[in-house]
C-alpha positions as MATLAB code, in Angstrom:
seq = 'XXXXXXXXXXXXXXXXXXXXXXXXXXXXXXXXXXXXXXXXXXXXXXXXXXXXXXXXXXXXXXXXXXXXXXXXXXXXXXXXXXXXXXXXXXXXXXXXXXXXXXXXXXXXXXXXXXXXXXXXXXXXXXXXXXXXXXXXXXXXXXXXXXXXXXXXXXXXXXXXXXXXXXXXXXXXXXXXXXXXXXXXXXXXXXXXXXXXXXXXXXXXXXXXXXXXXXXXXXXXXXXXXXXXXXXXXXXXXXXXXXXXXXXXXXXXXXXXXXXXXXXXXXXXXXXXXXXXXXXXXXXXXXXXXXXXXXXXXXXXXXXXXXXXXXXXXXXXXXXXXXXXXXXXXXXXXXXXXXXXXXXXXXXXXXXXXXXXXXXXXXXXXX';
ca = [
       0.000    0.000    0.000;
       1.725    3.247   -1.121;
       0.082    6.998   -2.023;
       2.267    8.963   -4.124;
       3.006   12.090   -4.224;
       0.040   13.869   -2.093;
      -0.872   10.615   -0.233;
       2.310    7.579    0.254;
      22.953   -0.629   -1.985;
      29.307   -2.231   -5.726;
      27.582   -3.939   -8.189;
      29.766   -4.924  -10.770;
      31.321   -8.388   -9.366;
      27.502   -9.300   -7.968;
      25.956   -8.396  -11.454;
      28.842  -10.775  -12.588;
      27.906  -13.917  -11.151;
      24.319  -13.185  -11.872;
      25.046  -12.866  -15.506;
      27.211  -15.921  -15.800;
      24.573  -18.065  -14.271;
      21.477  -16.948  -16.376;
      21.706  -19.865  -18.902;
      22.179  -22.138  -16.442;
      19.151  -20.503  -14.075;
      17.147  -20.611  -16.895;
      17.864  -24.182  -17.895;
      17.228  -25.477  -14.703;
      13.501  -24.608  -14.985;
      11.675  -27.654  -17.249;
       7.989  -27.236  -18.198;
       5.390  -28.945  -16.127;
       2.888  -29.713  -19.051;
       4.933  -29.654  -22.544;
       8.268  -31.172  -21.992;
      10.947  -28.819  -23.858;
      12.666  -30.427  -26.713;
      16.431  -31.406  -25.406;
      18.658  -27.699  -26.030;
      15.325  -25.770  -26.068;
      14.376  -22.690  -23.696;
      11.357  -23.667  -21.733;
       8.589  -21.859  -22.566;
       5.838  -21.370  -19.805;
       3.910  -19.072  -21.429;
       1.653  -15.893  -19.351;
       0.697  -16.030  -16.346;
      -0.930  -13.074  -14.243;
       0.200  -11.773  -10.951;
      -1.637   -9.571   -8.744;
       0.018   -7.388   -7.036;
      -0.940   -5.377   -3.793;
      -1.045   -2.211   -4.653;
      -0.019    0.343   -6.912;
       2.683    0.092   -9.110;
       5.393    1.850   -7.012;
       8.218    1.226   -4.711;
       7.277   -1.634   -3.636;
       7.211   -3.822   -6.690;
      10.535   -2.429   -7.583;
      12.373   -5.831   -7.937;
       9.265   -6.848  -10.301;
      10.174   -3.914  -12.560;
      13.752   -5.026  -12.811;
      12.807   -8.487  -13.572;
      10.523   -6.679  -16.576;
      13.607   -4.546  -17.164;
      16.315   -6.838  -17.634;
      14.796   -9.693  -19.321;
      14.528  -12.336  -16.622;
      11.049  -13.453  -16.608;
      11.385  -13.611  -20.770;
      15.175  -15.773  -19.705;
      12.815  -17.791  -17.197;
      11.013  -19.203  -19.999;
       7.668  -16.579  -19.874;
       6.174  -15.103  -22.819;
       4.362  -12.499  -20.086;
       3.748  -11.827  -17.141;
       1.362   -9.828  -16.820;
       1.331   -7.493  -13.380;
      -1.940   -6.205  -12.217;
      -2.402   -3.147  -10.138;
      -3.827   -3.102   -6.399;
      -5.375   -2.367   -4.115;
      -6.011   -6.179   -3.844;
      -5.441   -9.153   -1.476;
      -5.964  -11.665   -4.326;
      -7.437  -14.199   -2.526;
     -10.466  -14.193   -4.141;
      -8.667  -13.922   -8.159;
      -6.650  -17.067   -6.592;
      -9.524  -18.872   -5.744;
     -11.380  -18.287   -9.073;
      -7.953  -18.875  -11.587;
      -8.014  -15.124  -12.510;
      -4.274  -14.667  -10.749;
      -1.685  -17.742  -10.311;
       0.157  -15.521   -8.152;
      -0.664  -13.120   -5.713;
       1.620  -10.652   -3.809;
      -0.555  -10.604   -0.688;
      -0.238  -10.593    3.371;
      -0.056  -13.664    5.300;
      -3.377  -12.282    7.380;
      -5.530  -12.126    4.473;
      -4.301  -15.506    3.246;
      -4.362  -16.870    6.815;
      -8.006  -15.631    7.126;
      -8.887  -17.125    4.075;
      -7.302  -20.537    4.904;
      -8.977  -20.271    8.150;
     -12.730  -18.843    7.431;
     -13.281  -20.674    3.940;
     -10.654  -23.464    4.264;
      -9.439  -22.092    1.228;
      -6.835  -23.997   -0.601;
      -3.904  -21.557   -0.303;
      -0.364  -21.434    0.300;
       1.946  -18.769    0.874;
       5.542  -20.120   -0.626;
       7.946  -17.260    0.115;
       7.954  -13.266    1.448;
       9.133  -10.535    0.358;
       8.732   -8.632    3.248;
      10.153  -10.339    6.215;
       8.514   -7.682    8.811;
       4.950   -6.218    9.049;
       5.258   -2.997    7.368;
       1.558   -2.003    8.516;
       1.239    0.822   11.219;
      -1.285    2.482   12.954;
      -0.156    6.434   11.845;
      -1.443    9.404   13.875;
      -0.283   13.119   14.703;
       1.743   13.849   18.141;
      -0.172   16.867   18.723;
      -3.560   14.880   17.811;
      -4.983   11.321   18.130;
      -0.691   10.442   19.562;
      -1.585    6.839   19.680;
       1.613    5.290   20.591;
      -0.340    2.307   22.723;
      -2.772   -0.325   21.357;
      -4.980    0.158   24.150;
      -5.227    4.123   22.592;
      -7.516    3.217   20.177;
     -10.370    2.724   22.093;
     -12.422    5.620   21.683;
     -10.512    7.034   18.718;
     -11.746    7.313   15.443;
      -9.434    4.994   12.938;
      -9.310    5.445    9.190;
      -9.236    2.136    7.896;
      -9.107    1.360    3.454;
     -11.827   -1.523    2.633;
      -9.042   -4.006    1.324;
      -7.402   -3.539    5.025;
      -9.941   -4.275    7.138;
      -9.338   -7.723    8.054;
      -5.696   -6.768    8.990;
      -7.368   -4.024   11.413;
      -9.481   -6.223   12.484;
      -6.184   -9.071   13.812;
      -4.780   -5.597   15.688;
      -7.533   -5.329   17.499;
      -8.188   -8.994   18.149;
      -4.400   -9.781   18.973;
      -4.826   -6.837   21.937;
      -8.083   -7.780   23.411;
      -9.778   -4.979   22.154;
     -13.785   -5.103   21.084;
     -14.662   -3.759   17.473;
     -17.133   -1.942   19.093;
     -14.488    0.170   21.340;
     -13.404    1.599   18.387;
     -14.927    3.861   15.235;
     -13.915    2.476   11.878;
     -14.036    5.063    9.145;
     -13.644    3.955    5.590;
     -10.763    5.746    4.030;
      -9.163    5.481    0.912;
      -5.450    5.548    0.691;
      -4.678    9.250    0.733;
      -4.151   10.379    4.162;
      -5.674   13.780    4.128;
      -8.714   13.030    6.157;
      -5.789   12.656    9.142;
      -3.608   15.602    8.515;
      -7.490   17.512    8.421;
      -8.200   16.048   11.755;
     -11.242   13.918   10.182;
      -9.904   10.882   12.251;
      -7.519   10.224   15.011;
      -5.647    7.481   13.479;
      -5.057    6.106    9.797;
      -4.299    2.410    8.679;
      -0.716    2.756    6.537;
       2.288    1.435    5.884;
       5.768    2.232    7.893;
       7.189    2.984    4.002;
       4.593    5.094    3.105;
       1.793    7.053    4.485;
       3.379    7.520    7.348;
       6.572    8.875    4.986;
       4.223   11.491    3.191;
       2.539   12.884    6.098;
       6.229   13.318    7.512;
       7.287   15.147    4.441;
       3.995   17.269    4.739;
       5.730   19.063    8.175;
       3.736   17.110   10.411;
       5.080   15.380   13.712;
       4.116   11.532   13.853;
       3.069    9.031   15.817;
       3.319    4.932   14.433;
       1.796    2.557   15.993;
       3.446   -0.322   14.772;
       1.619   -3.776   13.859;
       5.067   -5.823   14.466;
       5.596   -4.843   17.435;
       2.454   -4.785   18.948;
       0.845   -8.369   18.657;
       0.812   -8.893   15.095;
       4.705  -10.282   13.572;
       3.596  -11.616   10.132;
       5.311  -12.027    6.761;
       3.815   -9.720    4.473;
       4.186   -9.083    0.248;
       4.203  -12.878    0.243;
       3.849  -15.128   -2.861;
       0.759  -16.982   -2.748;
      -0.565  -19.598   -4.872;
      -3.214  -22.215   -4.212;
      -2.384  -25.569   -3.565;
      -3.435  -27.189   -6.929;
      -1.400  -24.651   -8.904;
       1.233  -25.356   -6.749;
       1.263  -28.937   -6.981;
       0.988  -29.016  -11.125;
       3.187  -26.444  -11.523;
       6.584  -26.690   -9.676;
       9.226  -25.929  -12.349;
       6.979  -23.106  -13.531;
       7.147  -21.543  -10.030;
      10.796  -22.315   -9.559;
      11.793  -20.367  -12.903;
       9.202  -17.532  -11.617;
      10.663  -17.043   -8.277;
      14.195  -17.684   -9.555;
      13.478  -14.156  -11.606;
      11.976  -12.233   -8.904;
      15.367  -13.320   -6.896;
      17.453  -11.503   -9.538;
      15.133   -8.617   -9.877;
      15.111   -7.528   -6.575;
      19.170   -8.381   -6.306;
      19.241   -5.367   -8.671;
      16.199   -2.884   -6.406;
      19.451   -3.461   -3.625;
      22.340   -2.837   -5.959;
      21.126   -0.418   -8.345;
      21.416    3.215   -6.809;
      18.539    4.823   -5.385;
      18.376    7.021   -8.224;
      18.341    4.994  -10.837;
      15.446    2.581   -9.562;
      13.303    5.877   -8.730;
      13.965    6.486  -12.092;
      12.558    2.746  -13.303;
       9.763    3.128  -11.308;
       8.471    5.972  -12.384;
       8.556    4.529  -15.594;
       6.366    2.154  -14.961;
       4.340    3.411  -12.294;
       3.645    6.494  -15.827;
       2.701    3.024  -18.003;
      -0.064    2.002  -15.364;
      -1.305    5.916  -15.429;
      -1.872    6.413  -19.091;
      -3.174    2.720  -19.510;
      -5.577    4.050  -16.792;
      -4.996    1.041  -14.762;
      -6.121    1.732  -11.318;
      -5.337    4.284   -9.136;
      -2.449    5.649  -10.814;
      -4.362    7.269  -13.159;
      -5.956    9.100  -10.154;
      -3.175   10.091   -8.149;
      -0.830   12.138  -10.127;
       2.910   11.981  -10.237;
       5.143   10.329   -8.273;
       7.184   12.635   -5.747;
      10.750   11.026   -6.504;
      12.066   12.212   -3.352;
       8.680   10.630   -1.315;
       9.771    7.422   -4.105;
      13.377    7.074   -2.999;
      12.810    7.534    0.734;
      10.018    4.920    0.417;
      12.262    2.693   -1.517;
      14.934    2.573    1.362;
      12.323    2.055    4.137;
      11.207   -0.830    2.171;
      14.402   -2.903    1.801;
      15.062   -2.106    5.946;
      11.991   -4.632    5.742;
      13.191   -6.935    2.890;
      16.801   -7.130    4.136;
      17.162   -8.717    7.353;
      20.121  -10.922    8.753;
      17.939  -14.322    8.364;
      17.979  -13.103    4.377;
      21.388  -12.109    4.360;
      22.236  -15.975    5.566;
      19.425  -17.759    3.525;
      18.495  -15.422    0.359;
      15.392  -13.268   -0.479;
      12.022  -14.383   -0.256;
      13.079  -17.284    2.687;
      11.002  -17.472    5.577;
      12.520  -19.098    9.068;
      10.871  -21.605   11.242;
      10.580  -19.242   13.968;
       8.960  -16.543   11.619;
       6.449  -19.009   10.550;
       5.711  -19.997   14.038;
       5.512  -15.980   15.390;
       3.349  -15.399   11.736;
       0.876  -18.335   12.917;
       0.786  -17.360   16.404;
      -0.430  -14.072   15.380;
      -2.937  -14.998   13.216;
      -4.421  -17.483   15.802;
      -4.014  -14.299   18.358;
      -6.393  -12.796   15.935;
      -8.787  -15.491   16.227;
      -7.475  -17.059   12.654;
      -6.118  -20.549   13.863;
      -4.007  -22.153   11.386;
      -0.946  -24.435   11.364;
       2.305  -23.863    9.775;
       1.774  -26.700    7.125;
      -1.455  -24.979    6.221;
      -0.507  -22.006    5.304;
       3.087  -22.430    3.986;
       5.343  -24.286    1.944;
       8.428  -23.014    1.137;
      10.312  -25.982   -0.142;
      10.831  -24.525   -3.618;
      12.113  -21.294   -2.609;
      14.152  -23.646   -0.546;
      15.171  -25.722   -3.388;
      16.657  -22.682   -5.010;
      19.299  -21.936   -2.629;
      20.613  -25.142   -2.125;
      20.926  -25.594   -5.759;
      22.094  -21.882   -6.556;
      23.856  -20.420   -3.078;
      25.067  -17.801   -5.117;
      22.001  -16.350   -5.521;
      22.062  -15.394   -1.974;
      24.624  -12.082   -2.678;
      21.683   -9.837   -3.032;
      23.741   -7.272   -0.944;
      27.221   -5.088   -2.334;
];
C-alpha cells in the first residue's frame, strides 16, 4: 500500500555472477505440461500476478525483472502485473491470478474462514510494514490500548488486517470507530480521524514530508509479527506447476538483487517509468493520483528494503522465511482469532530448493 506524491545498496562483481549463471538458471527450470525439446528454452507461457497495490516502490524488484529480461530468460512469454489495491485471494480462488503478492493475514483468514486452498511459498517482506499512523499533537496513539475511543481510518481491502490488531490486543470492534478511508491520508492531517491504517514505508513517509510530527503505531511490534508481500498460490497450482514456479521465483530473486544494488536514483527512475505506463493505460489508481514525488519514491524505496533485508535473508536469500517466523506469523494470526498451522498455510520448499541448488544467488547485498 503506497500513495504517491500527495498521499504515500558495488555492483559490478555481484551483477557478474548473476550474468554468468542466467543460462544455467534458466535451464534449470523444465515445463510442467509440454516437456521442452532437449537444447530448447522452456517456454511457460503468461501467467498473471496480482500485485498489492499500486505500481510503485514496492514492486521495484518486479520492474527489474521486466527490465532486464529475466522473466522472458525464465522461460515466460508475459507476465502480466496487475495493479492493487487487492489481497488476491479471491482472483486465486477463481484462476483469474496464479500468483498473488498478498499478506499472510488475508491468506491466513482465508485458509482459516473458507478453508481455502492456499499457500503462501515465500515473502518478500520479512517484517509487518503495517502501522497504525497518527499526529503527536492529535490522536498520539503510541499504545494499542489508545484506540479505544478514537476514530481509525481504515481502506476496505485492510480491514481484516485491522481487524487481527484489534483482536491480537483484546480490544472489542465496538471500542473503536472504523471510518472507511481510501489511501490518501488527508482526512488525518485535516483532523477527520484520530488514526489512519498505513504502511511504515509510506503514508506515514508522506505525512512526515507534509511538516507534520508523527506518531506509528506499529503492527510488528504490537501483537501482530507476520510475513507480508508474500507469494501466494493455491495448492493445486502449486502442486501441477513446480518448475513453472521455480523459474518464476528464480526471476523475482534476480530482480530484486538489482532494487538493492542499483542506486537509489536509478530505480526511482525505473519506477516511475512504470508506475507512468499504469497511469496512461488508466490502470487503477495511478491514473488518479498524479505523479510520483521522486524524493517521497526514494525515501520509500529505502524504508522498504530495511523490511526486505534482514540478517535471516542475508544468511538464507530473499524471499526465505525461518521456522521461527512461521511460528511468530501463525501465532499471530491465531491471536487474531485465525487458527491455522504452519503446514497450512506455507510451503516453502521450492524457494528452498533454489538456494541449495544456486547459493550464489544469496549475494543480493554489495
Amino acid at each position: 500500500m503506497a500513495v504517491p506524491g500527495a498521499s504515500r545498496r558495488s555492483r559490478v562483481a555481484l551483477l557478474g555472477v548473476v550474468a554468468a549463471t542466467s543460462l544455467l538458471l534458466a535451464a534449470c527450470a523444465s515445463g510442467t505440461t509440454d516437456e521442452p525439446a532437449e537444447g530448447d528454452a522452456p517456454s511457460y507461457g503468461e501467467i498473471s500476478v496480482q500485485y498489492s497495490w499500486i505500481k510503485n516502490e514496492e514492486f521495484t524488484g518486479e520492474f527489474y525483472a521486466y527490465e532486464n529480461g529475466y522473466y522472458d530468460e525464465a522461460g515466460f512469454d508475459d507476465v502480466i502485473g496487475i495493479s492493487g489495491p487487492d489481497t488476491g485471494v479471491a482472483k486465486l480462488l477463481s484462476g483469474t491470478v496464479q500468483v498473488a503478492l498478498s499478506d499472510s493475514a488475508s491468506i491466513g483468514a482465508a485458509i482459516a474462514e473458507q478453508d481455502a486452498p492456499l499457500k503462501i511459498i515465500g515473502a518478500t517482506f520479512q517484517k509487518n510494514p503495517f502501522t497504525i499512523l497518527s499526529l503527536a499533537d492529535g490522536g498520539n496513539i503510541l499504545t494499542p490500548e489508545d484506540l479505544i475511543g478514537k476514530k481509525i481510518g481504515v481502506q476496505d481491502s485492510n480491514a481484516s488486517v485491522f481487524a487481527a490488531l484489534l483482536n491480537a490486543n483484546g480490544i472489542s470492534p465496538d471500542q473503536v470507530t472504523v471510518v472507511p478511508v481510501d489511501f490518501d491520508p488527508t482526512p488525518l492531517m485535516n483532523g477527520e480521524v484520530d488514526g489512519f491504517m498505513a504502511y511504515l514505508t509510506n503514508e506515514a513517509l508522506t505525512v512526515q514530508l507534509a511538516g507534520y510530527e508523527i506518531t506509528n503505531l506499529p503492527y510488528a511490534e504490537n501483537g501482530v509479527p507476520f510475513v507480508a508481500e508474500t507469494f501466494s498460490v493455491t495448492d493445486q497450482y502449486l502442486a501441477e506447476n513446480k518448475d513453472l514456479i521455480k523459474a518464476f521465483l528464480i526471476a523475482e530473486i534476480k530482480g530484486w538483487t538489482h532494487a538493492f544494488t542499483e542506486s537509489t536514483e536509478d530505480s526511482v527512475t525505473l519506477i516511475t517509468k512504470y508506475y507512468d505506463q499504469a497511469a496512461e493505460a488508466g490502470d487503477g489508481l495511478e491514473a488518479v493520483f498524479g505523479s510520483l514525488d521522486p524524493e517521497k519514491t526514494g525515501l520509500g524505496l529505502e524504508a522498504t528494503k530495511l523490511l526486505i533485508s534482514t540478517p535471516d535473508t542475508e544468511a538464507n536469500g530473499l524471499f526465505t522465511i525461518t521456522d521461527e517466523l512461521k511460528e511468530q506469523t501463525v501465532a499471530s494470526l491465531a491471536a487474531a482469532g485465525w487458527d491455522v498451522t504452519v503446514d497450512e498455510l506455507f510451503d516453502t520448499t521450492i524457494i528452498d530448493e533454489i538456494y541449495a541448488e544456486f547459493p550464489e544467488l544469496k549475494a543480493y547485498l554489495p
